[in-house]
Tab-separated table of C-alpha atoms in Angstrom:
chain	number	residue	atom	x	y	z
A	1	MET	CA	66.662	7.066	-46.538
A	2	ASN	CA	64.871	10.365	-46.126
A	3	THR	CA	61.562	10.230	-44.294
A	4	THR	CA	58.902	12.677	-45.434
A	5	THR	CA	55.698	13.638	-43.607
A	6	ILE	CA	52.703	15.074	-45.433
A	7	GLN	CA	49.146	15.887	-44.493
A	8	ALA	CA	46.769	15.286	-47.388
A	9	GLU	CA	43.291	16.731	-47.091
A	10	PHE	CA	40.464	14.628	-48.487
A	11	GLU	CA	36.780	14.881	-49.175
A	12	ILE	CA	34.413	11.949	-48.885
A	13	ASP	CA	32.641	11.534	-52.219
A	14	SER	CA	30.428	8.604	-51.169
A	15	TRP	CA	29.691	6.595	-48.020
A	16	ASP	CA	27.785	3.343	-48.572
A	17	GLU	CA	27.087	1.680	-45.221
A	18	VAL	CA	25.444	-1.714	-44.711
A	19	PRO	CA	24.859	-3.074	-41.185
A	20	TYR	CA	25.601	-6.785	-40.855
A	21	GLU	CA	24.714	-7.194	-37.178
A	22	GLU	CA	22.500	-4.997	-35.003
A	23	PRO	CA	22.112	-6.731	-31.624
A	24	SER	CA	19.719	-5.496	-28.956
A	25	GLU	CA	22.764	-4.926	-26.719
A	26	GLY	CA	26.284	-3.944	-27.736
A	27	PRO	CA	27.646	-2.112	-30.759
A	28	LYS	CA	26.202	-2.265	-34.249
A	29	LEU	CA	28.568	-3.829	-36.810
A	30	THR	CA	28.689	-2.379	-40.315
A	31	LYS	CA	30.588	-2.625	-43.581
A	32	VAL	CA	31.194	0.677	-45.368
A	33	VAL	CA	32.630	1.492	-48.785
A	34	ILE	CA	34.066	5.015	-48.783
A	35	ARG	CA	35.282	6.859	-51.886
A	36	LYS	CA	37.548	9.893	-51.393
A	37	THR	CA	39.272	12.643	-53.342
A	38	TYR	CA	42.709	13.713	-52.056
A	39	ARG	CA	44.119	17.206	-52.630
A	40	GLY	CA	47.412	18.843	-51.750
A	41	ALA	CA	50.651	16.920	-51.244
A	42	LEU	CA	48.803	13.786	-52.401
A	43	GLU	CA	46.555	14.279	-55.427
A	44	GLY	CA	44.201	11.460	-56.359
A	45	THR	CA	41.408	9.184	-55.240
A	46	GLY	CA	40.925	6.456	-52.673
A	47	VAL	CA	38.470	3.642	-52.155
A	48	ALA	CA	38.251	2.004	-48.730
A	49	GLU	CA	36.431	-1.040	-47.434
A	50	VAL	CA	35.776	-0.361	-43.753
A	51	LEU	CA	34.472	-2.537	-40.922
A	52	THR	CA	33.027	-0.629	-37.976
A	53	ALA	CA	31.757	-1.298	-34.481
A	54	GLN	CA	29.482	1.582	-33.447
A	55	GLY	CA	28.505	1.718	-29.786
A	56	THR	CA	27.032	4.484	-27.649
A	57	GLU	CA	30.273	5.120	-25.722
A	58	GLY	CA	32.901	3.302	-27.778
A	59	ALA	CA	33.556	2.678	-31.434
A	60	GLY	CA	36.218	1.331	-33.739
A	61	TYR	CA	37.064	0.789	-37.383
A	62	VAL	CA	39.553	-1.072	-39.530
A	63	ALA	CA	40.028	-0.290	-43.217
A	64	SER	CA	41.890	-1.356	-46.337
A	65	GLU	CA	42.191	1.509	-48.814
A	66	ARG	CA	43.705	1.687	-52.288
A	67	ILE	CA	44.914	5.154	-53.222
A	68	ALA	CA	45.569	6.089	-56.852
A	69	GLY	CA	47.363	9.350	-57.389
A	70	THR	CA	50.491	11.455	-57.464
A	71	LEU	CA	52.930	11.893	-54.572
A	72	GLU	CA	56.176	13.869	-55.056
A	73	GLY	CA	55.487	13.892	-58.803
A	74	ARG	CA	55.337	10.085	-58.848
A	75	ARG	CA	52.119	8.541	-60.147
A	76	GLY	CA	50.796	5.090	-59.181
A	77	THR	CA	48.760	3.267	-56.566
A	78	PHE	CA	49.371	1.943	-53.057
A	79	VAL	CA	47.336	0.338	-50.291
A	80	ILE	CA	47.057	1.459	-46.696
A	81	GLN	CA	45.508	-0.410	-43.813
A	82	HIS	CA	44.369	1.834	-41.006
A	83	GLY	CA	42.020	1.949	-38.078
A	84	GLY	CA	40.928	3.791	-35.008
A	85	LEU	CA	39.278	3.433	-31.637
A	86	ALA	CA	37.124	5.840	-29.663
A	87	ASP	CA	36.507	5.568	-25.924
A	88	GLY	CA	34.185	8.493	-25.307
A	89	ASP	CA	36.209	11.561	-26.347
A	90	ASP	CA	39.538	9.680	-26.253
A	91	GLN	CA	40.506	8.645	-29.791
A	92	THR	CA	43.507	6.760	-31.168
A	93	THR	CA	44.427	5.859	-34.743
A	94	PHE	CA	46.938	3.531	-36.367
A	95	GLY	CA	47.905	2.589	-39.892
A	96	THR	CA	50.560	1.522	-42.325
A	97	VAL	CA	51.344	1.308	-46.012
A	98	VAL	CA	50.972	-2.364	-46.989
A	99	PRO	CA	54.507	-3.604	-47.826
A	100	HIS	CA	55.228	-3.866	-51.579
A	101	SER	CA	51.752	-2.545	-52.489
A	102	GLY	CA	53.057	0.434	-54.468
A	103	THR	CA	52.749	0.306	-58.253
A	104	ALA	CA	54.339	2.243	-61.140
A	105	GLY	CA	55.991	5.420	-59.829
A	106	LEU	CA	54.949	4.613	-56.243
A	107	ALA	CA	56.748	1.250	-56.148
A	108	GLY	CA	59.026	1.095	-53.116
A	109	LEU	CA	56.763	3.283	-50.945
A	110	SER	CA	56.653	2.358	-47.259
A	111	GLY	CA	55.527	4.075	-44.112
A	112	ARG	CA	52.732	4.910	-41.705
A	113	ALA	CA	49.307	6.313	-42.573
A	114	THR	CA	46.798	7.648	-40.056
A	115	GLU	CA	43.640	9.741	-39.999
A	116	ALA	CA	44.051	11.453	-36.630
A	117	ALA	CA	42.263	14.623	-37.820
A	118	HIS	CA	38.910	14.694	-39.594
A	119	GLY	CA	39.409	14.867	-43.363
A	120	VAL	CA	43.216	14.633	-43.201
A	121	LEU	CA	45.500	11.695	-43.971
A	122	THR	CA	48.930	11.942	-42.337
A	123	LEU	CA	51.478	9.941	-44.318
A	124	VAL	CA	55.013	9.404	-42.972
A	125	TYR	CA	56.914	7.643	-45.744
A	126	THR	CA	60.096	6.735	-47.557
A	127	PHE	CA	60.907	5.290	-50.968
A	128	ASP	CA	63.372	2.398	-51.079
A	129	SER	CA	64.519	3.274	-54.594
């Protein structure tokens, strides 16, 4: 199997944030729905449901995102689950394509998906077919 790495730039089209806990001490907890437009190696749209913990020195998020678009000329949808942590200026991210989430031309897609740079999704992937 050939592994391919792409960096897909995206723009955030909407950011709808609703706090669900704002304690007097400790990080605020929120739920955010983010809608994106991808351009470049991945053309399409994404919608993510994100849970965040937003503190003064540390923060984190976890997200499930469905992407609908075209990758390598193949059109379909797939789901990624990704997240990140910030400890001051030190940031880490993680993510994966949900197994067997690809549809239509993107069936068989697997790999890793991270947002290590602002406005850029890095996708390291293979197709099993």
